Amino acid sequence: MYVADVDINKNDYLLCNRYYLRRYFGLKEIILLGILFVGGIVLYFVFQQIFMLIMSGITLLLTLAVVLLYLYTGKRQFKEEFLARDTRKWTITFDENEYAIETHEKNGEESFTEVRDYTQVDRIALRKDRIFLYTSPATIYYIKKENMTSGNYEDLVLFIKEKFHPMKFKMKQKKSMQFPYNPLGPKT
């Protein structure tokens, strides 16, 4: 059994929140936006197509606005979830069949426990000195190396790799793109 007592602070929480952004906005998306914007500039100067320049600029601005909105909502979520309810600590316990997250609210006077099966997780990121656990897009937890109170960090990482499905460790998943039907029949 592994137990971690996590003191919640804003910087670590927002780091965990920003890391989840990689699921939707990574290097590939940045490169594609750059190509789109450069293509709009080239089309403007070569063919005098101002419409393409405007559309690529609008796309770039909308993407920037969505990323900034995501970062703002992460800060707002921290304020509402932790500062407003005076939540300062999580106790995260991993055992053979399930993991439990105990949230200590009102400066430790009240606590609520959430018990989950190992299949009930959205994503997991294993970093060198911390673990990011995303139980849903809006519910995130982190464990730092120094937060371990029972068991050590390296053994916990091996335990997590054993218990969770390997696809949970990939922030992005490739989806096979195909038509709903194949008019030529199955491939042989």
Coordinates of N, CA and C in Angstrom, one line a residue:
M1 N 0.8 -1.2 0.0 CA 0.0 0.0 0.0 C 0.9 1.2 0.0
Y2 N 0.5 2.2 -0.8 CA 1.3 3.5 -0.9 C 0.4 4.6 -0.5
V3 N 0.9 5.5 0.3 CA 0.2 6.6 0.8 C 1.0 7.9 0.5
A4 N 0.3 8.9 0.0 CA 1.0 10.2 -0.2 C 0.1 11.3 0.4
D5 N 0.7 12.2 1.3 CA 0.0 13.3 1.8 C 0.5 14.5 1.0
V6 N -0.4 15.1 0.2 CA -0.1 16.2 -0.7 C -0.6 17.5 -0.1
D7 N 0.3 18.4 0.1 CA 0.0 19.8 0.5 C -0.3 20.5 -0.8
I8 N -1.5 21.0 -1.0 CA -2.0 21.6 -2.2 C -1.4 23.0 -2.3
N9 N -0.8 23.4 -3.4 CA -0.4 24.8 -3.6 C -0.7 25.1 -5.0
K10 N -0.8 26.4 -5.3 CA -1.3 26.9 -6.6 C -0.3 26.6 -7.7
N11 N 1.0 26.8 -7.5 CA 2.0 26.6 -8.5 C 2.0 25.1 -9.1
D12 N 2.0 24.2 -8.1 CA 1.9 22.8 -8.6 C 0.6 22.4 -9.2
Y13 N -0.5 22.9 -8.7 CA -1.8 22.6 -9.3 C -1.9 23.2 -10.7
L14 N -1.4 24.4 -10.9 CA -1.5 25.0 -12.3 C -0.5 24.3 -13.2
L15 N 0.7 23.8 -12.7 CA 1.6 23.1 -13.5 C 0.9 21.8 -14.0
C16 N 0.2 21.1 -13.2 CA -0.5 19.9 -13.5 C -1.6 20.2 -14.5
N17 N -2.3 21.3 -14.4 CA -3.3 21.8 -15.3 C -2.8 22.1 -16.6
R18 N -1.7 22.8 -16.7 CA -1.0 23.2 -18.0 C -0.5 21.9 -18.7
Y19 N -0.1 20.9 -17.9 CA 0.4 19.7 -18.6 C -0.7 19.0 -19.3
Y20 N -1.9 19.1 -18.8 CA -3.1 18.4 -19.4 C -3.4 19.1 -20.8
L21 N -3.0 20.4 -20.9 CA -3.2 21.1 -22.2 C -2.5 20.4 -23.3
R22 N -1.4 19.7 -23.0 CA -0.7 18.9 -24.1 C -1.6 17.9 -24.8
R23 N -2.6 17.5 -24.1 CA -3.5 16.5 -24.8 C -4.2 17.1 -26.0
Y24 N -4.5 18.4 -26.0 CA -5.2 19.1 -27.0 C -4.3 20.0 -27.9
F25 N -3.2 20.5 -27.3 CA -2.5 21.5 -28.0 C -1.0 21.2 -27.8
G26 N -0.4 20.6 -28.8 CA 1.0 20.2 -28.7 C 1.8 20.8 -29.8
L27 N 3.0 20.3 -30.0 CA 3.9 20.8 -31.0 C 3.3 20.7 -32.4
K28 N 2.6 19.6 -32.7 CA 2.0 19.4 -34.0 C 1.0 20.5 -34.3
E29 N 0.2 20.9 -33.4 CA -0.8 21.9 -33.6 C -0.1 23.3 -33.7
I30 N 1.0 23.5 -33.0 CA 1.7 24.8 -33.2 C 2.3 24.9 -34.6
I31 N 2.9 23.8 -35.0 CA 3.5 23.8 -36.4 C 2.4 24.0 -37.4
L32 N 1.3 23.4 -37.3 CA 0.2 23.5 -38.3 C -0.4 25.0 -38.3
L33 N -0.5 25.6 -37.1 CA -0.9 27.0 -37.0 C 0.1 27.9 -37.7
G34 N 1.4 27.6 -37.5 CA 2.5 28.4 -38.1 C 2.4 28.3 -39.6
I35 N 2.2 27.1 -40.1 CA 2.1 26.9 -41.6 C 0.9 27.6 -42.1
L36 N -0.2 27.6 -41.4 CA -1.4 28.3 -41.8 C -1.2 29.8 -41.9
F37 N -0.6 30.3 -40.9 CA -0.3 31.7 -40.8 C 0.6 32.2 -41.9
V38 N 1.7 31.4 -42.1 CA 2.7 31.8 -43.1 C 2.0 31.6 -44.5
G39 N 1.2 30.6 -44.7 CA 0.5 30.4 -45.9 C -0.4 31.5 -46.2
G40 N -1.1 32.1 -45.2 CA -2.0 33.2 -45.4 C -1.2 34.5 -45.8
I41 N 0.0 34.6 -45.2 CA 0.9 35.8 -45.6 C 1.4 35.6 -47.1
V42 N 1.8 34.4 -47.4 CA 2.3 34.2 -48.8 C 1.2 34.4 -49.8
L43 N 0.0 33.8 -49.5 CA -1.1 34.0 -50.5 C -1.5 35.5 -50.6
Y44 N -1.4 36.3 -49.5 CA -1.7 37.7 -49.6 C -0.7 38.4 -50.5
F45 N 0.6 38.1 -50.3 CA 1.6 38.9 -51.1 C 1.7 38.4 -52.6
V46 N 1.5 37.1 -52.8 CA 1.6 36.5 -54.2 C 0.3 36.8 -55.0
F47 N -0.8 36.5 -54.4 CA -2.1 36.6 -55.2 C -3.0 37.7 -54.7
Q48 N -2.6 38.5 -53.8 CA -3.4 39.6 -53.2 C -4.7 39.1 -52.6
Q49 N -4.6 38.0 -52.0 CA -5.8 37.3 -51.3 C -5.8 37.8 -49.9
I50 N -6.4 38.9 -49.6 CA -6.5 39.4 -48.2 C -7.4 38.5 -47.4
F51 N -8.4 37.9 -48.0 CA -9.3 37.0 -47.3 C -8.5 35.9 -46.6
M52 N -7.6 35.3 -47.3 CA -6.8 34.2 -46.6 C -6.0 34.7 -45.5
L53 N -5.4 35.9 -45.6 CA -4.6 36.5 -44.5 C -5.6 36.8 -43.3
I54 N -6.7 37.3 -43.6 CA -7.7 37.6 -42.5 C -8.1 36.2 -41.8
M55 N -8.4 35.2 -42.6 CA -8.9 33.9 -42.0 C -7.8 33.3 -41.2
S56 N -6.5 33.3 -41.7 CA -5.4 32.7 -40.9 C -5.2 33.5 -39.6
G57 N -5.3 34.8 -39.7 CA -5.2 35.6 -38.5 C -6.3 35.4 -37.5
I58 N -7.5 35.2 -38.0 CA -8.6 34.9 -37.1 C -8.4 33.6 -36.4
T59 N -8.0 32.6 -37.2 CA -7.7 31.3 -36.6 C -6.7 31.3 -35.5
L60 N -5.6 32.0 -35.8 CA -4.5 32.2 -34.8 C -5.0 32.9 -33.6
L61 N -5.8 33.9 -33.7 CA -6.3 34.7 -32.6 C -7.3 33.8 -31.8
L62 N -8.2 33.1 -32.5 CA -9.1 32.2 -31.8 C -8.4 31.1 -31.0
T63 N -7.4 30.5 -31.6 CA -6.6 29.5 -30.9 C -5.9 30.1 -29.6
L64 N -5.3 31.3 -29.8 CA -4.7 31.9 -28.6 C -5.7 32.3 -27.6
A65 N -6.9 32.7 -28.0 CA -8.0 33.0 -27.0 C -8.4 31.8 -26.2
V66 N -8.5 30.6 -26.9 CA -8.9 29.4 -26.3 C -7.9 28.9 -25.3
V67 N -6.6 29.0 -25.6 CA -5.5 28.6 -24.7 C -5.5 29.5 -23.5
L68 N -5.7 30.8 -23.7 CA -5.7 31.8 -22.6 C -7.0 31.5 -21.7
L69 N -8.1 31.2 -22.3 CA -9.3 30.9 -21.6 C -9.1 29.6 -20.7
Y70 N -8.4 28.6 -21.3 CA -8.1 27.4 -20.5 C -7.2 27.7 -19.3
L71 N -6.2 28.5 -19.5 CA -5.3 28.9 -18.4 C -6.1 29.7 -17.3
Y72 N -6.9 30.6 -17.8 CA -7.7 31.4 -16.8 C -8.7 30.5 -16.0
T73 N -9.4 29.5 -16.7 CA -10.3 28.7 -16.0 C -9.6 27.8 -15.0
G74 N -8.3 27.4 -15.3 CA -7.5 26.6 -14.3 C -7.3 27.4 -13.1
K75 N -6.9 28.7 -13.2 CA -6.7 29.6 -12.1 C -8.0 29.8 -11.3
R76 N -9.1 29.9 -12.0 CA -10.4 30.1 -11.4 C -10.8 28.9 -10.7
Q77 N -10.6 27.7 -11.3 CA -10.9 26.5 -10.6 C -10.2 26.3 -9.3
F78 N -8.9 26.6 -9.3 CA -8.1 26.5 -8.1 C -8.7 27.4 -7.0
K79 N -9.1 28.6 -7.4 CA -9.7 29.6 -6.4 C -11.0 29.0 -5.9
E80 N -11.9 28.5 -6.7 CA -13.2 28.0 -6.3 C -13.1 26.7 -5.5
E81 N -12.2 25.8 -6.0 CA -12.1 24.4 -5.4 C -11.3 24.4 -4.1
F82 N -10.3 25.2 -4.0 CA -9.4 25.1 -2.9 C -9.3 26.3 -1.9
L83 N -9.3 27.5 -2.5 CA -9.3 28.7 -1.6 C -10.6 28.9 -1.0
A84 N -11.7 28.8 -1.7 CA -13.0 29.1 -1.2 C -13.4 28.1 -0.1
R85 N -13.0 26.9 -0.3 CA -13.4 25.8 0.7 C -12.3 25.5 1.7
D86 N -11.2 26.3 1.6 CA -10.1 26.1 2.5 C -9.5 24.7 2.5
T87 N -9.4 24.2 1.3 CA -8.8 22.8 1.1 C -7.3 22.9 1.0
R88 N -6.6 22.2 1.8 CA -5.1 22.4 1.8 C -4.4 21.1 1.6
K89 N -5.1 19.9 1.7 CA -4.4 18.7 1.6 C -5.2 17.6 1.0
W90 N -4.5 16.7 0.3 CA -5.1 15.4 -0.2 C -4.3 14.3 0.5
T91 N -5.0 13.2 0.8 CA -4.3 12.0 1.1 C -4.7 10.9 0.1
I92 N -3.7 10.5 -0.7 CA -4.0 9.6 -1.8 C -3.4 8.3 -1.5
T93 N -4.2 7.2 -1.5 CA -3.8 5.9 -1.1 C -4.0 4.9 -2.3
F94 N -3.0 4.1 -2.6 CA -3.1 3.1 -3.6 C -3.0 1.8 -2.9
D95 N -4.0 0.9 -3.2 CA -3.8 -0.5 -2.7 C -4.1 -1.4 -3.9
E96 N -4.2 -2.7 -3.6 CA -4.2 -3.7 -4.7 C -5.4 -3.6 -5.6
N97 N -6.6 -3.2 -5.1 CA -7.8 -3.2 -5.9 C -8.3 -1.8 -6.4
E98 N -7.9 -0.7 -5.6 CA -8.5 0.6 -5.9 C -7.6 1.6 -5.3
Y99 N -7.9 2.9 -5.7 CA -7.2 4.0 -5.1 C -8.2 4.9 -4.5
A100 N -7.8 5.6 -3.4 CA -8.7 6.5 -2.7 C -8.0 7.8 -2.5
I101 N -8.9 8.9 -2.7 CA -8.4 10.3 -2.5 C -9.2 10.9 -1.4
E102 N -8.6 11.2 -0.3 CA -9.2 11.9 0.8 C -8.9 13.4 0.7
T103 N -9.9 14.2 0.6 CA -9.7 15.7 0.5 C -10.1 16.3 1.9
H104 N -9.1 17.0 2.4 CA -9.3 17.7 3.7 C -9.7 19.1 3.5
E105 N -11.0 19.4 3.9 CA -11.5 20.8 3.7 C -11.6 21.5 5.0
K106 N -11.9 22.8 4.9 CA -12.0 23.7 6.1 C -10.9 23.5 7.1
N107 N -9.7 23.6 6.5 CA -8.4 23.5 7.2 C -8.3 22.2 8.0
G108 N -8.8 21.1 7.4 CA -8.7 19.8 8.0 C -9.8 19.3 8.9
E109 N -10.8 20.2 9.1 CA -11.9 19.9 10.0 C -12.9 18.9 9.3
E110 N -13.0 19.0 8.0 CA -13.9 18.0 7.3 C -13.1 17.3 6.3
S111 N -13.4 16.0 6.0 CA -12.7 15.3 5.0 C -13.7 14.4 4.2
F112 N -13.5 14.3 3.0 CA -14.3 13.5 2.1 C -13.4 12.6 1.3
T113 N -13.9 11.3 1.2 CA -13.1 10.3 0.6 C -13.8 9.8 -0.7
E114 N -13.0 9.7 -1.7 CA -13.5 9.3 -3.0 C -12.7 8.0 -3.4
V115 N -13.4 6.9 -3.5 CA -12.7 5.6 -3.8 C -13.0 5.3 -5.2
R116 N -11.9 4.9 -6.0 CA -12.1 4.7 -7.4 C -11.4 3.4 -7.8
D117 N -11.9 2.7 -8.8 CA -11.3 1.6 -9.4 C -10.1 2.0 -10.3
Y118 N -9.2 1.1 -10.6 CA -8.1 1.5 -11.4 C -8.5 1.8 -12.9
T119 N -9.7 1.4 -13.3 CA -10.2 1.7 -14.6 C -10.7 3.1 -14.7
Q120 N -11.0 3.7 -13.6 CA -11.7 5.1 -13.5 C -10.6 6.2 -13.5
V121 N -10.0 6.4 -14.6 CA -9.0 7.5 -14.7 C -9.0 7.9 -16.1
D122 N -8.8 9.2 -16.4 CA -8.7 9.7 -17.7 C -7.3 9.5 -18.3
R123 N -6.3 10.2 -17.6 CA -4.9 10.1 -18.1 C -4.0 10.1 -16.8
I124 N -2.8 9.6 -17.0 CA -1.7 9.7 -16.0 C -0.5 10.1 -16.7
A125 N 0.2 11.0 -16.1 CA 1.5 11.5 -16.5 C 2.6 11.2 -15.5
L126 N 3.6 10.4 -15.8 CA 4.6 10.0 -14.9 C 5.8 10.9 -15.2
R127 N 6.2 11.8 -14.3 CA 7.3 12.7 -14.5 C 8.4 12.2 -13.6
K128 N 9.6 12.8 -13.7 CA 10.7 12.4 -12.9 C 10.5 12.5 -11.4
D129 N 9.9 13.6 -11.0 CA 9.7 13.9 -9.6 C 8.3 14.0 -9.2
R130 N 7.3 13.8 -10.1 CA 5.9 13.9 -9.7 C 5.0 13.1 -10.6
I131 N 3.8 12.8 -10.2 CA 2.8 12.0 -10.9 C 1.6 12.9 -11.0
F132 N 1.1 13.1 -12.3 CA -0.1 13.8 -12.5 C -1.2 12.8 -12.8
L133 N -2.3 12.9 -12.0 CA -3.4 11.9 -12.1 C -4.6 12.7 -12.5
Y134 N -5.1 12.4 -13.7 CA -6.3 13.1 -14.2 C -7.5 12.2 -14.2
T135 N -8.4 12.3 -13.2 CA -9.5 11.4 -13.1 C -10.6 11.8 -14.1
S136 N -10.6 13.1 -14.4 CA -11.5 13.6 -15.5 C -10.9 14.9 -16.0
P137 N -11.4 15.5 -17.0 CA -10.8 16.7 -17.5 C -10.8 17.8 -16.5
A138 N -11.7 17.8 -15.6 CA -11.8 18.9 -14.6 C -11.4 18.5 -13.2
T139 N -11.0 17.3 -13.0 CA -10.5 16.8 -11.7 C -9.1 16.2 -11.8
I140 N -8.2 17.0 -11.2 CA -6.8 16.6 -11.4 C -6.1 16.5 -10.0
Y141 N -5.2 15.6 -9.9 CA -4.4 15.5 -8.7 C -2.9 15.3 -9.0
Y142 N -2.1 15.6 -8.1 CA -0.6 15.4 -8.4 C 0.0 14.8 -7.1
I143 N 1.1 14.1 -7.3 CA 1.8 13.6 -6.2 C 3.3 13.9 -6.5
K144 N 3.9 14.5 -5.5 CA 5.4 14.8 -5.7 C 6.2 13.8 -4.9
K145 N 7.4 13.6 -5.3 CA 8.3 12.6 -4.7 C 8.3 12.8 -3.2
E146 N 8.4 14.0 -2.7 CA 8.6 14.2 -1.2 C 7.3 14.1 -0.5
N147 N 6.1 13.8 -1.2 CA 4.8 13.7 -0.5 C 4.6 12.3 0.0
M148 N 5.4 11.3 -0.4 CA 5.2 9.9 0.0 C 5.4 9.7 1.5
T149 N 4.4 9.1 2.1 CA 4.5 8.8 3.6 C 4.6 7.3 3.8
S150 N 4.1 6.5 2.9 CA 4.2 5.1 3.0 C 4.6 4.5 1.7
G151 N 5.7 3.8 1.6 CA 6.3 3.4 0.4 C 7.1 4.4 -0.3
N152 N 7.9 4.0 -1.3 CA 8.7 5.1 -1.9 C 8.2 5.4 -3.3
Y153 N 8.7 6.5 -3.8 CA 8.2 7.0 -5.1 C 8.5 6.1 -6.3
E154 N 9.7 5.5 -6.4 CA 10.0 4.6 -7.5 C 9.2 3.4 -7.5
D155 N 8.9 2.8 -6.3 CA 8.0 1.6 -6.3 C 6.6 2.0 -6.7
L156 N 6.1 3.2 -6.3 CA 4.8 3.6 -6.6 C 4.7 3.8 -8.2
V157 N 5.7 4.3 -8.8 CA 5.7 4.4 -10.3 C 5.5 3.1 -10.9
L158 N 6.3 2.1 -10.5 CA 6.2 0.7 -11.0 C 4.8 0.1 -10.7
F159 N 4.3 0.4 -9.5 CA 3.0 -0.1 -9.2 C 1.9 0.5 -10.1
I160 N 2.0 1.8 -10.3 CA 1.0 2.5 -11.2 C 1.1 1.9 -12.6
K161 N 2.3 1.7 -13.1 CA 2.5 1.1 -14.5 C 1.8 -0.2 -14.6
E162 N 1.8 -1.0 -13.5 CA 1.3 -2.3 -13.5 C -0.3 -2.3 -13.4
K163 N -0.8 -1.4 -12.6 CA -2.2 -1.3 -12.3 C -3.1 -0.6 -13.4
F164 N -2.6 0.4 -14.0 CA -3.4 1.2 -15.0 C -3.1 0.7 -16.4
H165 N -4.1 0.8 -17.2 CA -4.0 0.4 -18.6 C -2.9 1.3 -19.3
P166 N -2.1 0.7 -20.2 CA -1.0 1.4 -20.8 C -1.5 2.6 -21.7
M167 N -2.7 2.6 -22.2 CA -3.2 3.8 -23.0 C -3.4 5.0 -22.1
K168 N -3.6 4.8 -20.8 CA -3.8 5.9 -19.9 C -2.6 6.8 -19.7
F169 N -1.4 6.3 -20.2 CA -0.2 7.1 -20.0 C 0.1 7.9 -21.2
K170 N -0.7 7.8 -22.3 CA -0.5 8.6 -23.5 C -1.5 9.8 -23.4
M171 N -0.9 11.0 -23.5 CA -1.8 12.2 -23.4 C -2.6 12.3 -24.7
K172 N -2.1 11.9 -25.8 CA -2.8 11.9 -27.1 C -3.0 10.5 -27.6
Q173 N -4.1 10.2 -28.1 CA -4.4 8.9 -28.7 C -4.7 9.1 -30.1
K174 N -4.1 8.2 -30.9 CA -4.4 8.2 -32.4 C -5.7 7.5 -32.6
K175 N -6.5 8.1 -33.5 CA -7.8 7.5 -33.8 C -7.7 7.1 -35.3
S176 N -8.2 5.9 -35.5 CA -8.1 5.4 -36.9 C -9.3 6.1 -37.7
M177 N -8.9 6.8 -38.7 CA -9.9 7.5 -39.5 C -10.3 6.7 -40.7
Q178 N -11.6 6.3 -40.7 CA -12.1 5.5 -41.8 C -13.6 5.8 -42.0
F179 N -14.1 5.5 -43.1 CA -15.5 5.6 -43.4 C -16.3 4.6 -42.5
P180 N -17.5 4.9 -42.3 CA -18.3 4.0 -41.5 C -18.5 2.6 -42.1
Y181 N -18.3 2.6 -43.4 CA -18.5 1.3 -44.1 C -17.4 1.2 -45.2
N182 N -17.2 0.0 -45.6 CA -16.2 -0.2 -46.7 C -17.0 -0.8 -47.9
P183 N -17.2 -0.1 -48.9 CA -18.0 -0.6 -50.0 C -17.4 -1.8 -50.8
L184 N -16.1 -1.9 -50.6 CA -15.4 -3.0 -51.3 C -15.3 -4.3 -50.4
G185 N -15.8 -4.2 -49.2 CA -15.7 -5.4 -48.3 C -14.5 -5.3 -47.4
P186 N -14.3 -6.3 -46.6 CA -13.2 -6.3 -45.7 C -11.9 -6.5 -46.4
K187 N -10.8 -6.0 -45.8 CA -9.5 -6.2 -46.4 C -9.0 -7.6 -46.1
T188 N -8.4 -8.2 -47.1 CA -7.9 -9.6 -46.9 C -6.4 -9.6 -47.1

